[in-house]
Amino acid sequence: MAKFNLDDFFEDDIPTGWKCALISNHSHSLSQSEAEMHWMTFTSLSGESDPNWAEFVQAENSFKELFSNLECDIGLYICEQNINGHSPKLASNSISDAISYNVREKRFDAFTSDQFDCVILGNFDLTFPVFISEEQEWGTIENAVLKSGLHLLK
């Protein structure tokens, strides 16, 4: 496992020795106008009566499937809870719970693996930045992402 300082992944530049992509519910990076018109965040939803609720739940389930697969395939685990300095609101008993909180923007976590050099960050707008060592190929992550019906934007 490559040594890393988690704080390095919150800077504007990609840390030396790493490369980055986005795991996304969207097939492309959204333009500003698409982002403004899109239902992207949980905070814009008002619950099951919201017309976008079914689409949101489908996206949430896709992320749960992805992270569950990565947990099995590469031993993915939560490496730090509540990044970005927010006070904890909820505790996770499982990767699935953590993903719900991250997708719903209630808490942001970071995830990593002892078996595969990667760092995945919880993020806004149904996208998760993923960093892997420059020495690795995207295949392991990309296969899991595609299997879950999501997209890897490189």
PDB file of N, CA, C and O in Angstrom, residues 91-140:
ATOM      1  N   ALA A  91     -23.775   7.651  12.880  1.00  0.00           N
ATOM      2  CA  ALA A  91     -22.702   6.660  12.860  1.00  0.00           C
ATOM      3  C   ALA A  91     -23.076   5.538  11.904  1.00  0.00           C
ATOM      4  O   ALA A  91     -24.247   5.204  11.760  1.00  0.00           O
ATOM      5  N   SER A  92     -22.088   4.969  11.243  1.00  0.00           N
ATOM      6  CA  SER A  92     -22.332   3.888  10.288  1.00  0.00           C
ATOM      7  C   SER A  92     -21.936   2.553  10.891  1.00  0.00           C
ATOM      8  O   SER A  92     -20.877   2.423  11.473  1.00  0.00           O
ATOM      9  N   ASN A  93     -22.812   1.576  10.724  1.00  0.00           N
ATOM     10  CA  ASN A  93     -22.490   0.215  11.119  1.00  0.00           C
ATOM     11  C   ASN A  93     -21.962  -0.584   9.936  1.00  0.00           C
ATOM     12  O   ASN A  93     -21.474  -1.682  10.118  1.00  0.00           O
ATOM     13  N   SER A  94     -22.103  -0.037   8.731  1.00  0.00           N
ATOM     14  CA  SER A  94     -21.712  -0.783   7.541  1.00  0.00           C
ATOM     15  C   SER A  94     -21.353   0.179   6.415  1.00  0.00           C
ATOM     16  O   SER A  94     -21.678   1.367   6.473  1.00  0.00           O
ATOM     17  N   ILE A  95     -20.695  -0.361   5.403  1.00  0.00           N
ATOM     18  CA  ILE A  95     -20.393   0.424   4.200  1.00  0.00           C
ATOM     19  C   ILE A  95     -21.699   0.918   3.578  1.00  0.00           C
ATOM     20  O   ILE A  95     -21.795   2.067   3.147  1.00  0.00           O
ATOM     21  N   SER A  96     -22.733   0.081   3.567  1.00  0.00           N
ATOM     22  CA  SER A  96     -24.014   0.469   2.978  1.00  0.00           C
ATOM     23  C   SER A  96     -24.588   1.697   3.680  1.00  0.00           C
ATOM     24  O   SER A  96     -25.060   2.635   3.023  1.00  0.00           O
ATOM     25  N   ASP A  97     -24.566   1.707   5.015  1.00  0.00           N
ATOM     26  CA  ASP A  97     -25.046   2.874   5.755  1.00  0.00           C
ATOM     27  C   ASP A  97     -24.214   4.107   5.427  1.00  0.00           C
ATOM     28  O   ASP A  97     -24.748   5.200   5.209  1.00  0.00           O
ATOM     29  N   ALA A  98     -22.887   3.929   5.402  1.00  0.00           N
ATOM     30  CA  ALA A  98     -22.008   5.058   5.100  1.00  0.00           C
ATOM     31  C   ALA A  98     -22.311   5.631   3.725  1.00  0.00           C
ATOM     32  O   ALA A  98     -22.333   6.857   3.552  1.00  0.00           O
ATOM     33  N   ILE A  99     -22.576   4.780   2.761  1.00  0.00           N
ATOM     34  CA  ILE A  99     -22.858   5.263   1.406  1.00  0.00           C
ATOM     35  C   ILE A  99     -24.165   6.045   1.385  1.00  0.00           C
ATOM     36  O   ILE A  99     -24.254   7.096   0.749  1.00  0.00           O
ATOM     37  N   SER A 100     -25.178   5.579   2.074  1.00  0.00           N
ATOM     38  CA  SER A 100     -26.432   6.345   2.144  1.00  0.00           C
ATOM     39  C   SER A 100     -26.186   7.734   2.703  1.00  0.00           C
ATOM     40  O   SER A 100     -26.683   8.726   2.169  1.00  0.00           O
ATOM     41  N   TYR A 101     -25.426   7.833   3.785  1.00  0.00           N
ATOM     42  CA  TYR A 101     -25.154   9.136   4.388  1.00  0.00           C
ATOM     43  C   TYR A 101     -24.352  10.030   3.446  1.00  0.00           C
ATOM     44  O   TYR A 101     -24.588  11.236   3.366  1.00  0.00           O
ATOM     45  N   ASN A 102     -23.406   9.441   2.709  1.00  0.00           N
ATOM     46  CA  ASN A 102     -22.597  10.212   1.768  1.00  0.00           C
ATOM     47  C   ASN A 102     -23.425  10.670   0.576  1.00  0.00           C
ATOM     48  O   ASN A 102     -23.372  11.831   0.184  1.00  0.00           O
ATOM     49  N   VAL A 103     -24.211   9.774  -0.010  1.00  0.00           N
ATOM     50  CA  VAL A 103     -25.024  10.122  -1.166  1.00  0.00           C
ATOM     51  C   VAL A 103     -26.065  11.177  -0.786  1.00  0.00           C
ATOM     52  O   VAL A 103     -26.345  12.090  -1.559  1.00  0.00           O
ATOM     53  N   ARG A 104     -26.605  11.072   0.418  1.00  0.00           N
ATOM     54  CA  ARG A 104     -27.616  12.026   0.872  1.00  0.00           C
ATOM     55  C   ARG A 104     -26.987  13.294   1.450  1.00  0.00           C
ATOM     56  O   ARG A 104     -27.692  14.159   1.961  1.00  0.00           O
ATOM     57  N   GLU A 105     -25.661  13.376   1.380  1.00  0.00           N
ATOM     58  CA  GLU A 105     -24.907  14.563   1.802  1.00  0.00           C
ATOM     59  C   GLU A 105     -25.120  14.903   3.271  1.00  0.00           C
ATOM     60  O   GLU A 105     -25.068  16.056   3.676  1.00  0.00           O
ATOM     61  N   LYS A 106     -25.348  13.873   4.104  1.00  0.00           N
ATOM     62  CA  LYS A 106     -25.457  14.074   5.545  1.00  0.00           C
ATOM     63  C   LYS A 106     -24.095  14.002   6.209  1.00  0.00           C
ATOM     64  O   LYS A 106     -23.908  14.511   7.304  1.00  0.00           O
ATOM     65  N   ARG A 107     -23.166  13.296   5.568  1.00  0.00           N
ATOM     66  CA  ARG A 107     -21.823  13.144   6.094  1.00  0.00           C
ATOM     67  C   ARG A 107     -20.931  12.720   4.941  1.00  0.00           C
ATOM     68  O   ARG A 107     -21.363  12.005   4.050  1.00  0.00           O
ATOM     69  N   PHE A 108     -19.683  13.156   4.955  1.00  0.00           N
ATOM     70  CA  PHE A 108     -18.734  12.740   3.930  1.00  0.00           C
ATOM     71  C   PHE A 108     -17.635  11.914   4.579  1.00  0.00           C
ATOM     72  O   PHE A 108     -17.050  12.315   5.579  1.00  0.00           O
ATOM     73  N   ASP A 109     -17.382  10.757   3.992  1.00  0.00           N
ATOM     74  CA  ASP A 109     -16.351   9.850   4.477  1.00  0.00           C
ATOM     75  C   ASP A 109     -15.292   9.671   3.409  1.00  0.00           C
ATOM     76  O   ASP A 109     -15.503  10.000   2.239  1.00  0.00           O
ATOM     77  N   ALA A 110     -14.168   9.117   3.815  1.00  0.00           N
ATOM     78  CA  ALA A 110     -13.136   8.673   2.888  1.00  0.00           C
ATOM     79  C   ALA A 110     -13.032   7.159   3.024  1.00  0.00           C
ATOM     80  O   ALA A 110     -13.257   6.604   4.107  1.00  0.00           O
ATOM     81  N   PHE A 111     -12.712   6.497   1.929  1.00  0.00           N
ATOM     82  CA  PHE A 111     -12.629   5.041   1.892  1.00  0.00           C
ATOM     83  C   PHE A 111     -11.284   4.646   1.296  1.00  0.00           C
ATOM     84  O   PHE A 111     -10.779   5.330   0.399  1.00  0.00           O
ATOM     85  N   THR A 112     -10.735   3.534   1.755  1.00  0.00           N
ATOM     86  CA  THR A 112      -9.471   3.040   1.208  1.00  0.00           C
ATOM     87  C   THR A 112      -9.425   1.526   1.347  1.00  0.00           C
ATOM     88  O   THR A 112     -10.380   0.905   1.820  1.00  0.00           O
ATOM     89  N   SER A 113      -8.312   0.943   0.932  1.00  0.00           N
ATOM     90  CA  SER A 113      -8.138  -0.499   0.963  1.00  0.00           C
ATOM     91  C   SER A 113      -6.687  -0.821   1.289  1.00  0.00           C
ATOM     92  O   SER A 113      -5.786  -0.109   0.846  1.00  0.00           O
ATOM     93  N   ASP A 114      -6.466  -1.901   2.033  1.00  0.00           N
ATOM     94  CA  ASP A 114      -5.110  -2.376   2.272  1.00  0.00           C
ATOM     95  C   ASP A 114      -4.628  -3.261   1.121  1.00  0.00           C
ATOM     96  O   ASP A 114      -3.448  -3.543   1.014  1.00  0.00           O
ATOM     97  N   GLN A 115      -5.554  -3.690   0.253  1.00  0.00           N
ATOM     98  CA  GLN A 115      -5.220  -4.601  -0.837  1.00  0.00           C
ATOM     99  C   GLN A 115      -4.985  -3.894  -2.177  1.00  0.00           C
ATOM    100  O   GLN A 115      -4.403  -4.471  -3.082  1.00  0.00           O
ATOM    101  N   PHE A 116      -5.482  -2.674  -2.312  1.00  0.00           N
ATOM    102  CA  PHE A 116      -5.424  -1.945  -3.577  1.00  0.00           C
ATOM    103  C   PHE A 116      -5.193  -0.480  -3.233  1.00  0.00           C
ATOM    104  O   PHE A 116      -5.907   0.071  -2.402  1.00  0.00           O
ATOM    105  N   ASP A 117      -4.194   0.130  -3.843  1.00  0.00           N
ATOM    106  CA  ASP A 117      -3.867   1.526  -3.533  1.00  0.00           C
ATOM    107  C   ASP A 117      -4.945   2.457  -4.081  1.00  0.00           C
ATOM    108  O   ASP A 117      -4.916   2.838  -5.250  1.00  0.00           O
ATOM    109  N   CYS A 118      -5.910   2.812  -3.235  1.00  0.00           N
ATOM    110  CA  CYS A 118      -6.969   3.719  -3.669  1.00  0.00           C
ATOM    111  C   CYS A 118      -7.479   4.535  -2.490  1.00  0.00           C
ATOM    112  O   CYS A 118      -7.389   4.115  -1.343  1.00  0.00           O
ATOM    113  N   VAL A 119      -7.993   5.695  -2.829  1.00  0.00           N
ATOM    114  CA  VAL A 119      -8.695   6.553  -1.885  1.00  0.00           C
ATOM    115  C   VAL A 119      -9.935   7.048  -2.618  1.00  0.00           C
ATOM    116  O   VAL A 119      -9.843   7.552  -3.731  1.00  0.00           O
ATOM    117  N   ILE A 120     -11.096   6.865  -2.018  1.00  0.00           N
ATOM    118  CA  ILE A 120     -12.356   7.344  -2.594  1.00  0.00           C
ATOM    119  C   ILE A 120     -12.957   8.310  -1.588  1.00  0.00           C
ATOM    120  O   ILE A 120     -13.056   8.003  -0.399  1.00  0.00           O
ATOM    121  N   LEU A 121     -13.360   9.474  -2.073  1.00  0.00           N
ATOM    122  CA  LEU A 121     -13.904  10.506  -1.198  1.00  0.00           C
ATOM    123  C   LEU A 121     -15.397  10.688  -1.416  1.00  0.00           C
ATOM    124  O   LEU A 121     -15.860  10.762  -2.557  1.00  0.00           O
ATOM    125  N   GLY A 122     -16.143  10.785  -0.319  1.00  0.00           N
ATOM    126  CA  GLY A 122     -17.535  11.182  -0.416  1.00  0.00           C
ATOM    127  C   GLY A 122     -17.588  12.601  -0.952  1.00  0.00           C
ATOM    128  O   GLY A 122     -16.674  13.391  -0.727  1.00  0.00           O
ATOM    129  N   ASN A 123     -18.644  12.919  -1.681  1.00  0.00           N
ATOM    130  CA  ASN A 123     -18.678  14.201  -2.370  1.00  0.00           C
ATOM    131  C   ASN A 123     -20.123  14.583  -2.686  1.00  0.00           C
ATOM    132  O   ASN A 123     -21.035  13.776  -2.543  1.00  0.00           O
ATOM    133  N   PHE A 124     -20.309  15.788  -3.150  1.00  0.00           N
ATOM    134  CA  PHE A 124     -21.623  16.285  -3.547  1.00  0.00           C
ATOM    135  C   PHE A 124     -22.024  15.763  -4.926  1.00  0.00           C
ATOM    136  O   PHE A 124     -21.191  15.320  -5.705  1.00  0.00           O
ATOM    137  N   ASP A 125     -23.301  15.857  -5.231  1.00  0.00           N
ATOM    138  CA  ASP A 125     -23.832  15.714  -6.588  1.00  0.00           C
ATOM    139  C   ASP A 125     -23.638  14.343  -7.213  1.00  0.00           C
ATOM    140  O   ASP A 125     -23.414  14.218  -8.416  1.00  0.00           O
ATOM    141  N   LEU A 126     -23.731  13.293  -6.406  1.00  0.00           N
ATOM    142  CA  LEU A 126     -23.652  11.919  -6.905  1.00  0.00           C
ATOM    143  C   LEU A 126     -22.382  11.643  -7.688  1.00  0.00           C
ATOM    144  O   LEU A 126     -22.388  10.954  -8.698  1.00  0.00           O
ATOM    145  N   THR A 127     -21.272  12.205  -7.204  1.00  0.00           N
ATOM    146  CA  THR A 127     -19.948  11.897  -7.750  1.00  0.00           C
ATOM    147  C   THR A 127     -18.996  11.644  -6.588  1.00  0.00           C
ATOM    148  O   THR A 127     -19.081  12.296  -5.547  1.00  0.00           O
ATOM    149  N   PHE A 128     -18.121  10.687  -6.755  1.00  0.00           N
ATOM    150  CA  PHE A 128     -17.123  10.353  -5.759  1.00  0.00           C
ATOM    151  C   PHE A 128     -15.754  10.395  -6.432  1.00  0.00           C
ATOM    152  O   PHE A 128     -15.474   9.565  -7.299  1.00  0.00           O
ATOM    153  N   PRO A 129     -14.877  11.339  -6.080  1.00  0.00           N
ATOM    154  CA  PRO A 129     -13.518  11.309  -6.621  1.00  0.00           C
ATOM    155  C   PRO A 129     -12.805  10.034  -6.157  1.00  0.00           C
ATOM    156  O   PRO A 129     -12.915   9.647  -4.990  1.00  0.00           O
ATOM    157  N   VAL A 130     -12.106   9.386  -7.085  1.00  0.00           N
ATOM    158  CA  VAL A 130     -11.339   8.187  -6.749  1.00  0.00           C
ATOM    159  C   VAL A 130      -9.907   8.391  -7.212  1.00  0.00           C
ATOM    160  O   VAL A 130      -9.663   8.853  -8.329  1.00  0.00           O
ATOM    161  N   PHE A 131      -8.979   8.095  -6.325  1.00  0.00           N
ATOM    162  CA  PHE A 131      -7.551   8.216  -6.599  1.00  0.00           C
ATOM    163  C   PHE A 131      -6.943   6.824  -6.520  1.00  0.00           C
ATOM    164  O   PHE A 131      -7.257   6.068  -5.592  1.00  0.00           O
ATOM    165  N   ILE A 132      -6.089   6.485  -7.507  1.00  0.00           N
ATOM    166  CA  ILE A 132      -5.332   5.239  -7.438  1.00  0.00           C
ATOM    167  C   ILE A 132      -3.870   5.558  -7.713  1.00  0.00           C
ATOM    168  O   ILE A 132      -3.553   6.578  -8.333  1.00  0.00           O
ATOM    169  N   SER A 133      -3.017   4.681  -7.267  1.00  0.00           N
ATOM    170  CA  SER A 133      -1.590   4.839  -7.509  1.00  0.00           C
ATOM    171  C   SER A 133      -1.323   4.860  -9.009  1.00  0.00           C
ATOM    172  O   SER A 133      -1.963   4.136  -9.780  1.00  0.00           O
ATOM    173  N   GLU A 134      -0.371   5.698  -9.440  1.00  0.00           N
ATOM    174  CA  GLU A 134      -0.007   5.751 -10.860  1.00  0.00           C
ATOM    175  C   GLU A 134       0.507   4.410 -11.364  1.00  0.00           C
ATOM    176  O   GLU A 134       0.486   4.154 -12.557  1.00  0.00           O
ATOM    177  N   GLU A 135       0.959   3.554 -10.476  1.00  0.00           N
ATOM    178  CA  GLU A 135       1.477   2.238 -10.857  1.00  0.00           C
ATOM    179  C   GLU A 135       0.363   1.239 -11.163  1.00  0.00           C
ATOM    180  O   GLU A 135       0.631   0.163 -11.678  1.00  0.00           O
ATOM    181  N   GLN A 136      -0.872   1.568 -10.859  1.00  0.00           N
ATOM    182  CA  GLN A 136      -1.999   0.655 -11.049  1.00  0.00           C
ATOM    183  C   GLN A 136      -2.812   1.049 -12.276  1.00  0.00           C
ATOM    184  O   GLN A 136      -2.793   2.196 -12.704  1.00  0.00           O
ATOM    185  N   GLU A 137      -3.556   0.084 -12.774  1.00  0.00           N
ATOM    186  CA  GLU A 137      -4.483   0.306 -13.875  1.00  0.00           C
ATOM    187  C   GLU A 137      -5.889   0.518 -13.299  1.00  0.00           C
ATOM    188  O   GLU A 137      -6.195   0.095 -12.188  1.00  0.00           O
ATOM    189  N   TRP A 138      -6.755   1.127 -14.096  1.00  0.00           N
ATOM    190  CA  TRP A 138      -8.116   1.425 -13.665  1.00  0.00           C
ATOM    191  C   TRP A 138      -9.040   0.206 -13.675  1.00  0.00           C
ATOM    192  O   TRP A 138     -10.153   0.263 -13.168  1.00  0.00           O
ATOM    193  N   GLY A 139      -8.607  -0.917 -14.261  1.00  0.00           N
ATOM    194  CA  GLY A 139      -9.483  -2.059 -14.495  1.00  0.00           C
ATOM    195  C   GLY A 139     -10.307  -2.518 -13.313  1.00  0.00           C
ATOM    196  O   GLY A 139     -11.512  -2.736 -13.432  1.00  0.00           O
ATOM    197  N   THR A 140      -9.690  -2.684 -12.154  1.00  0.00           N
ATOM    198  CA  THR A 140     -10.412  -3.175 -10.973  1.00  0.00           C
ATOM    199  C   THR A 140     -11.549  -2.242 -10.596  1.00  0.00           C
ATOM    200  O   THR A 140     -12.688  -2.678 -10.385  1.00  0.00           O
TER     201      THR A 140
END
